Amino acid sequence: MRGRRGIRTAVATATAALLCAGALSGCTAGEPTEKTPEAGAAPRTAPPAPTAPKAAPEPAPKPTSLWDASPASVAAVGDSVTRAFDACAILADCPESSWATGTDTAVNSLALRLLGPEKVATRSWNLARTGARMAELPEQMAVAAAERPELVTVMMGANDACRATPDLMTPVDDFRTHFETALARLRKGAPKAQVYVASVPSLMHLWSTGRVSPMGLEVWKLGVCGAMLADATDLSAAAERRRAEVQDRVVAYNRVLAEVCAKDERCRYDGGAVFGFRFDTGQLSPWDFFHPSRDGQARLAELAYRRITAE
């Protein structure tokens, strides 16, 4: 009996061990298990966290312009065009019809547009002189500076080209020196004054337009701008070369005006607007067919106002 009990006990013990082993293996079956990295393999790392997108850079602020589109006073310097010579009377200045500072409402001058009729008489000055050349501009600028204007208009250079013959025209280097000196003179007395610089008109176009008038041809024989207008009906090669030389000099003068003005932060060149304007016969003086008429003066005022008030 004792032997049988020992066998039963051993069997029971073995059976219990097997059941326990099965139960243990059943308890772990189906559960995930971590794999041990193989030898030499790099350990896995978690992917990097997403980064927020970078904000777009803010645009750089635009530089503040020093230009005031509504100046409260105007001084005009220049030559016979600014004096409105032959605009309303023969062989006479007509400053009331000047494109820059005139009071004629038909012209509607720059000063009238900027200041209004009640202020033109006290807040504008016409300091131009008929016949003046660029060499005189420094002196005119000094007088203008004494008035402390907020705006100075410059229209000068036609007389430097309109000499009796082309060889008498002002050399380009001298023209530049005189203009630079003039701006420096203004800056000494009125450092914050703004400057509007009109281009020299196209003398070739004035010849082409005025030569169709028999009266104009007769007046020109008296010596008006001989370098360009002498022998106005002569279409020979020599005459054409002479006129081309004068026109080239005008283009060179305008280049100087643009370059020198560009160096001054308070100066605006008209971009060649006056040079490019095509005066018709009604916009030229009925007495000399060369200077602007009242209608021509009005067109100059419009060109200037458009450039000065541009933002």
GROMACS .gro file of C-alpha atoms in nm, residues 64-233:
model
  170
   64THR     CA    1   1.031  10.836  -4.527
   65SER     CA    2   1.026  11.085  -4.815
   66LEU     CA    3   1.147  11.436  -4.744
   67TRP     CA    4   0.936  11.573  -5.029
   68ASP     CA    5   0.633  11.785  -4.939
   69ALA     CA    6   0.371  11.773  -5.214
   70SER     CA    7   0.201  12.089  -5.092
   71PRO     CA    8   0.464  12.359  -5.031
   72ALA     CA    9   0.334  12.685  -4.887
   73SER     CA   10   0.559  12.927  -5.080
   74VAL     CA   11   0.722  12.936  -5.424
   75ALA     CA   12   1.023  13.119  -5.567
   76ALA     CA   13   1.086  13.097  -5.942
   77VAL     CA   14   1.427  13.141  -6.104
   78GLY     CA   15   1.520  13.115  -6.469
   79ASP     CA   16   1.498  13.299  -6.798
   80SER     CA   17   1.244  13.453  -7.037
   81VAL     CA   18   1.013  13.152  -7.030
   82THR     CA   19   0.950  13.198  -6.658
   83ARG     CA   20   0.906  13.573  -6.717
   84ALA     CA   21   0.643  13.482  -6.982
   85PHE     CA   22   0.818  13.696  -7.241
   86ASP     CA   23   0.598  13.763  -7.546
   87ALA     CA   24   0.307  13.573  -7.390
   88CYS     CA   25   0.066  13.866  -7.374
   89ALA     CA   26   0.249  14.160  -7.532
   90ILE     CA   27   0.511  14.202  -7.801
   91LEU     CA   28   0.872  14.216  -7.686
   92ALA     CA   29   0.773  14.241  -7.320
   93ASP     CA   30   0.770  14.032  -7.005
   94CYS     CA   31   0.423  13.923  -6.886
   95PRO     CA   32   0.492  13.784  -6.537
   96GLU     CA   33   0.118  13.771  -6.465
   97SER     CA   34   0.103  13.493  -6.728
   98SER     CA   35   0.405  13.301  -6.597
   99TRP     CA   36   0.364  12.926  -6.562
  100ALA     CA   37   0.539  12.945  -6.223
  101THR     CA   38   0.399  13.242  -6.031
  102GLY     CA   39   0.144  13.416  -6.255
  103THR     CA   40  -0.198  13.537  -6.147
  104ASP     CA   41  -0.372  13.487  -6.483
  105THR     CA   42  -0.649  13.235  -6.418
  106ALA     CA   43  -0.640  13.125  -6.783
  107VAL     CA   44  -0.285  13.002  -6.723
  108ASN     CA   45  -0.357  12.868  -6.373
  109SER     CA   46   0.005  12.890  -6.267
  110LEU     CA   47   0.183  12.654  -6.033
  111ALA     CA   48   0.159  12.910  -5.752
  112LEU     CA   49  -0.215  12.950  -5.808
  113ARG     CA   50  -0.262  12.575  -5.789
  114LEU     CA   51  -0.048  12.530  -5.477
  115LEU     CA   52  -0.123  12.845  -5.281
  116GLY     CA   53  -0.457  12.975  -5.403
  117PRO     CA   54  -0.521  13.329  -5.535
  118GLU     CA   55  -0.522  13.492  -5.193
  119LYS     CA   56  -0.159  13.394  -5.119
  120VAL     CA   57   0.013  13.428  -5.456
  121ALA     CA   58   0.106  13.792  -5.406
  122THR     CA   59   0.267  13.740  -5.066
  123ARG     CA   60   0.399  13.383  -5.085
  124SER     CA   61   0.552  13.366  -5.435
  125TRP     CA   62   0.841  13.547  -5.602
  126ASN     CA   63   0.942  13.559  -5.971
  127LEU     CA   64   1.318  13.616  -5.973
  128ALA     CA   65   1.387  13.505  -6.331
  129ARG     CA   66   1.540  13.739  -6.590
  130THR     CA   67   1.482  13.744  -6.963
  131GLY     CA   68   1.804  13.652  -7.142
  132ALA     CA   69   1.965  13.481  -6.841
  133ARG     CA   70   2.200  13.188  -6.887
  134MET     CA   71   2.308  12.921  -6.640
  135ALA     CA   72   2.605  13.131  -6.524
  136GLU     CA   73   2.352  13.369  -6.363
  137LEU     CA   74   2.165  13.100  -6.172
  138PRO     CA   75   2.386  13.105  -5.858
  139GLU     CA   76   2.302  13.474  -5.810
  140GLN     CA   77   1.930  13.413  -5.860
  141MET     CA   78   1.942  13.123  -5.616
  142ALA     CA   79   2.103  13.341  -5.350
  143VAL     CA   80   1.820  13.592  -5.384
  144ALA     CA   81   1.565  13.310  -5.369
  145ALA     CA   82   1.724  13.166  -5.055
  146ALA     CA   83   1.680  13.497  -4.877
  147GLU     CA   84   1.302  13.457  -4.909
  148ARG     CA   85   1.316  13.117  -4.735
  149PRO     CA   86   1.078  12.955  -4.987
  150GLU     CA   87   0.952  12.602  -4.941
  151LEU     CA   88   0.982  12.539  -5.316
  152VAL     CA   89   1.213  12.682  -5.582
  153THR     CA   90   1.139  12.623  -5.949
  154VAL     CA   91   1.424  12.623  -6.201
  155MET     CA   92   1.386  12.660  -6.577
  156MET     CA   93   1.721  12.756  -6.725
  157GLY     CA   94   1.943  12.649  -7.013
  158ALA     CA   95   1.770  12.745  -7.338
  159ASN     CA   96   1.979  13.062  -7.371
  160ASP     CA   97   2.297  12.860  -7.321
  161ALA     CA   98   2.216  12.680  -7.646
  162CYS     CA   99   2.039  12.970  -7.818
  163ARG     CA  100   2.347  13.167  -7.918
  164ALA     CA  101   2.422  13.330  -8.249
  165THR     CA  102   2.625  13.027  -8.362
  166PRO     CA  103   2.686  12.680  -8.215
  167ASP     CA  104   3.046  12.756  -8.123
  168LEU     CA  105   2.921  13.014  -7.871
  169MET     CA  106   2.709  12.765  -7.678
  170THR     CA  107   2.799  12.715  -7.312
  171PRO     CA  108   3.034  12.415  -7.271
  172VAL     CA  109   2.869  12.125  -7.089
  173ASP     CA  110   3.129  12.120  -6.810
  174ASP     CA  111   3.073  12.490  -6.741
  175PHE     CA  112   2.698  12.435  -6.744
  176ARG     CA  113   2.740  12.163  -6.481
  177THR     CA  114   2.965  12.376  -6.261
  178HIS     CA  115   2.722  12.668  -6.268
  179PHE     CA  116   2.426  12.446  -6.179
  180GLU     CA  117   2.611  12.274  -5.895
  181THR     CA  118   2.718  12.612  -5.761
  182ALA     CA  119   2.360  12.738  -5.780
  183LEU     CA  120   2.225  12.447  -5.575
  184ALA     CA  121   2.503  12.489  -5.320
  185ARG     CA  122   2.417  12.859  -5.291
  186LEU     CA  123   2.054  12.774  -5.226
  187ARG     CA  124   2.143  12.510  -4.968
  188LYS     CA  125   2.359  12.758  -4.780
  189GLY     CA  126   2.070  12.998  -4.729
  190ALA     CA  127   1.768  12.766  -4.742
  191PRO     CA  128   1.883  12.410  -4.664
  192LYS     CA  129   1.534  12.261  -4.658
  193ALA     CA  130   1.392  12.429  -4.968
  194GLN     CA  131   1.263  12.186  -5.229
  195VAL     CA  132   1.371  12.230  -5.590
  196TYR     CA  133   1.178  12.150  -5.906
  197VAL     CA  134   1.401  12.144  -6.215
  198ALA     CA  135   1.239  12.167  -6.558
  199SER     CA  136   1.421  12.025  -6.857
  200VAL     CA  137   1.534  12.251  -7.141
  201PRO     CA  138   1.272  12.243  -7.419
  202SER     CA  139   1.348  12.080  -7.751
  203LEU     CA  140   1.476  12.359  -7.974
  204MET     CA  141   1.458  12.127  -8.273
  205HIS     CA  142   1.086  12.083  -8.219
  206LEU     CA  143   1.035  12.459  -8.186
  207TRP     CA  144   1.214  12.509  -8.517
  208SER     CA  145   1.005  12.238  -8.683
  209THR     CA  146   0.679  12.386  -8.553
  210GLY     CA  147   0.744  12.758  -8.601
  211ARG     CA  148   0.901  12.745  -8.947
  212VAL     CA  149   0.562  12.687  -9.109
  213SER     CA  150   0.461  13.043  -9.016
  214PRO     CA  151   0.564  13.314  -9.267
  215MET     CA  152   0.553  13.571  -8.986
  216GLY     CA  153   0.763  13.350  -8.767
  217LEU     CA  154   1.027  13.318  -9.035
  218GLU     CA  155   1.046  13.697  -9.066
  219VAL     CA  156   1.079  13.744  -8.689
  220TRP     CA  157   1.347  13.479  -8.665
  221LYS     CA  158   1.557  13.674  -8.915
  222LEU     CA  159   1.599  13.940  -8.647
  223GLY     CA  160   1.828  13.701  -8.461
  224VAL     CA  161   1.606  13.481  -8.246
  225CYS     CA  162   1.813  13.176  -8.137
  226GLY     CA  163   2.041  13.195  -8.436
  227ALA     CA  164   2.224  12.869  -8.365
  228MET     CA  165   1.900  12.678  -8.427
  229LEU     CA  166   1.666  12.913  -8.616
  230ALA     CA  167   1.895  13.097  -8.859
  231ASP     CA  168   1.817  13.017  -9.222
  232ALA     CA  169   1.514  12.825  -9.101
  233THR     CA  170   1.414  12.710  -9.451
   0.00000   0.00000   0.00000
